[in-house]
């Protein structure tokens, strides 16, 4: 990837990952790992607390679950360019977060469409929740490329994260301007082809909290059961009724997971003519999805006996070294510290 020297992205550790994460973001992360850029994958356990501080046992379990999910999809921290980073373990990150809070303002945060949508599901938003997009900017810019080759920081994410990245770019530019520095290189967002996957219930987004997800760790039987019960075209009562393809989750999934385009086109044609039923299609989809999840199950099994703590410690250390230097530079620019 030309000009890209670093890749940073993250996942909140609030539960197991699902197919939506896979098509929306993790596939991009795998591409990044294959490039020669340094990749930092953040286990966002601090951000998890913005909504789940009352569930410590969930946070504890989820950090490990997410590491296993990452290893299962094929992220490989034994490669020299790949690091798994525990957000709470990078002390300099908290410092940077605090400095960004000083140049962020509430009005612009309230305008953020993702925050607005999430706010609806949170009854008593905490201060941590209100400011998490600023904290996320610290996740990103703690790794601002200062003196490495190339000068770009790329952030591969699902579509819902785009407003956050836009905002982080704004903060980076604002900081640089106010303090006449170039410490922060505004990041580049990268969003996958399938930015957002619908749930198996046909709702807008697959999500663990809505119970409409197929988890990466689901067994083959569970996957088949979930797909057989999937929401399709509600107006189609018999297999001989002409069906609707547009907006039908069944076909969204075929488009997202099948590799044989001609096969999918043929199913769509038959469906619209009322010449193929939901049941055989669902059976076929279950096979396709299980073909993708099969190798993940094998890798997960191996990962379970790996020293996960050491992997995370190594990555967290690598990120901390960089973050320390960035924060030192930022503080110098702000004249924070005892005047020389
Ligand atoms: N907010 C992201 C999510 O909910 C997780 C995240 C935390 C992140 N820090 C990040 C993503 C930094 C990209 C960059 O999925």
GROMACS .gro file of C-alpha atoms in nm, residues 26-165:
model
  140
   26UNK     CA    1  -1.213  -0.792   0.944
   27UNK     CA    2  -1.167  -0.875   0.575
   28UNK     CA    3  -1.004  -0.535   0.531
   29UNK     CA    4  -0.782  -0.600   0.829
   30UNK     CA    5  -0.664  -0.923   0.668
   31UNK     CA    6  -0.573  -0.727   0.354
   32UNK     CA    7  -0.381  -0.479   0.566
   33UNK     CA    8  -0.193  -0.757   0.739
   34UNK     CA    9  -0.085  -0.895   0.400
   35UNK     CA   10   0.063  -0.558   0.304
   36UNK     CA   11   0.395  -0.466   0.456
   37UNK     CA   12   0.248  -0.190   0.675
   38UNK     CA   13   0.271  -0.216   1.050
   39UNK     CA   14  -0.073  -0.312   1.179
   40UNK     CA   15  -0.204  -0.237   1.526
   41UNK     CA   16  -0.529  -0.404   1.624
   42UNK     CA   17  -0.676  -0.251   1.934
   43UNK     CA   18  -0.876  -0.442   2.195
   44UNK     CA   19  -1.090  -0.149   2.301
   45UNK     CA   20  -1.157  -0.248   2.660
   46UNK     CA   21  -1.173   0.113   2.780
   47UNK     CA   22  -1.429   0.202   2.517
   48UNK     CA   23  -1.623  -0.110   2.619
   49UNK     CA   24  -1.663   0.052   2.962
   50UNK     CA   25  -1.842   0.352   2.810
   51UNK     CA   26  -2.153   0.135   2.794
   52UNK     CA   27  -2.069  -0.177   2.997
   53UNK     CA   28  -1.897  -0.051   3.314
   54UNK     CA   29  -2.159  -0.237   3.517
   55UNK     CA   30  -2.057  -0.568   3.362
   56UNK     CA   31  -1.692  -0.631   3.455
   57UNK     CA   32  -1.721  -1.006   3.405
   58UNK     CA   33  -1.833  -0.948   3.047
   59UNK     CA   34  -1.536  -0.720   2.973
   60UNK     CA   35  -1.298  -0.974   3.123
   61UNK     CA   36  -1.435  -1.259   2.916
   62UNK     CA   37  -1.468  -1.055   2.598
   63UNK     CA   38  -1.105  -0.947   2.574
   64UNK     CA   39  -1.009  -1.312   2.542
   65UNK     CA   40  -1.304  -1.391   2.314
   66UNK     CA   41  -1.209  -1.112   2.074
   67UNK     CA   42  -0.846  -1.225   2.064
   68UNK     CA   43  -0.968  -1.577   1.979
   69UNK     CA   44  -1.202  -1.438   1.712
   70UNK     CA   45  -0.915  -1.240   1.558
   71UNK     CA   46  -0.687  -1.542   1.553
   72UNK     CA   47  -0.971  -1.750   1.412
   73UNK     CA   48  -1.025  -1.519   1.113
   74UNK     CA   49  -0.654  -1.539   1.042
   75UNK     CA   50  -0.500  -1.229   1.194
   76UNK     CA   51  -0.151  -1.341   1.280
   77UNK     CA   52   0.045  -1.165   1.555
   78UNK     CA   53   0.342  -1.395   1.495
   79UNK     CA   54   0.408  -1.185   1.182
   80UNK     CA   55   0.655  -0.907   1.257
   81UNK     CA   56   0.418  -0.636   1.130
   82UNK     CA   57   0.112  -0.741   1.334
   83UNK     CA   58   0.038  -0.629   1.689
   84UNK     CA   59  -0.258  -0.691   1.918
   85UNK     CA   60  -0.284  -0.397   2.157
   86UNK     CA   61  -0.477  -0.375   2.483
   87UNK     CA   62  -0.620  -0.023   2.493
   88UNK     CA   63  -0.613   0.004   2.873
   89UNK     CA   64  -0.244  -0.095   2.872
   90UNK     CA   65  -0.115   0.207   2.680
   91UNK     CA   66  -0.073   0.479   2.942
   92UNK     CA   67   0.028   0.752   2.700
   93UNK     CA   68  -0.304   0.704   2.522
   94UNK     CA   69  -0.494   0.834   2.824
   95UNK     CA   70  -0.278   1.144   2.830
   96UNK     CA   71  -0.341   1.217   2.468
   97UNK     CA   72  -0.711   1.161   2.517
   98UNK     CA   73  -0.720   1.426   2.788
   99UNK     CA   74  -0.543   1.679   2.565
  100UNK     CA   75  -0.784   1.614   2.280
  101UNK     CA   76  -1.074   1.673   2.519
  102UNK     CA   77  -0.949   2.029   2.561
  103UNK     CA   78  -0.993   2.112   2.195
  104UNK     CA   79  -1.314   1.917   2.132
  105UNK     CA   80  -1.652   2.075   2.185
  106UNK     CA   81  -1.981   1.929   2.292
  107UNK     CA   82  -2.190   2.068   2.007
  108UNK     CA   83  -1.992   1.887   1.741
  109UNK     CA   84  -2.005   1.561   1.934
  110UNK     CA   85  -2.382   1.588   1.971
  111UNK     CA   86  -2.408   1.622   1.593
  112UNK     CA   87  -2.226   1.292   1.528
  113UNK     CA   88  -2.485   1.061   1.364
  114UNK     CA   89  -2.339   0.738   1.510
  115UNK     CA   90  -2.337   0.883   1.862
  116UNK     CA   91  -2.694   1.007   1.810
  117UNK     CA   92  -2.811   0.661   1.706
  118UNK     CA   93  -2.629   0.492   1.994
  119UNK     CA   94  -2.760   0.746   2.242
  120UNK     CA   95  -3.113   0.614   2.182
  121UNK     CA   96  -3.012   0.280   2.332
  122UNK     CA   97  -2.843   0.427   2.640
  123UNK     CA   98  -3.071   0.541   2.920
  124UNK     CA   99  -2.820   0.726   3.138
  125UNK     CA  100  -2.524   0.818   2.921
  126UNK     CA  101  -2.203   0.842   3.122
  127UNK     CA  102  -1.946   1.116   3.072
  128UNK     CA  103  -1.722   0.844   2.929
  129UNK     CA  104  -1.984   0.762   2.671
  130UNK     CA  105  -2.037   1.127   2.574
  131UNK     CA  106  -1.667   1.172   2.506
  132UNK     CA  107  -1.575   0.838   2.354
  133UNK     CA  108  -1.529   0.973   2.004
  134UNK     CA  109  -1.259   1.203   2.138
  135UNK     CA  110  -1.100   0.911   2.320
  136UNK     CA  111  -1.109   0.718   1.993
  137UNK     CA  112  -0.913   0.997   1.827
  138UNK     CA  113  -0.643   0.930   2.088
  139UNK     CA  114  -0.646   0.560   1.990
  140UNK     CA  115  -0.572   0.663   1.637
  141UNK     CA  116  -0.322   0.947   1.677
  142UNK     CA  117  -0.114   0.787   1.949
  143UNK     CA  118   0.034   0.608   1.649
  144UNK     CA  119   0.074   0.916   1.431
  145UNK     CA  120   0.366   0.841   1.197
  146UNK     CA  121   0.638   1.085   1.302
  147UNK     CA  122   0.955   0.959   1.147
  148UNK     CA  123   0.885   0.639   0.965
  149UNK     CA  124   0.874   0.590   0.589
  150UNK     CA  125   0.547   0.687   0.420
  151UNK     CA  126   0.333   0.926   0.612
  152UNK     CA  127  -0.011   0.781   0.622
  153UNK     CA  128  -0.211   0.628   0.896
  154UNK     CA  129  -0.484   0.409   0.755
  155UNK     CA  130  -0.790   0.305   0.957
  156UNK     CA  131  -0.995   0.019   0.809
  157UNK     CA  132  -1.344   0.014   0.964
  158UNK     CA  133  -1.713  -0.065   0.922
  159UNK     CA  134  -1.933   0.210   0.778
  160UNK     CA  135  -2.069   0.322   1.117
  161UNK     CA  136  -1.721   0.439   1.218
  162UNK     CA  137  -1.679   0.687   0.934
  163UNK     CA  138  -1.820   0.989   1.125
  164UNK     CA  139  -1.574   0.914   1.407
  165UNK     CA  140  -1.280   0.908   1.171
   0.00000   0.00000   0.00000
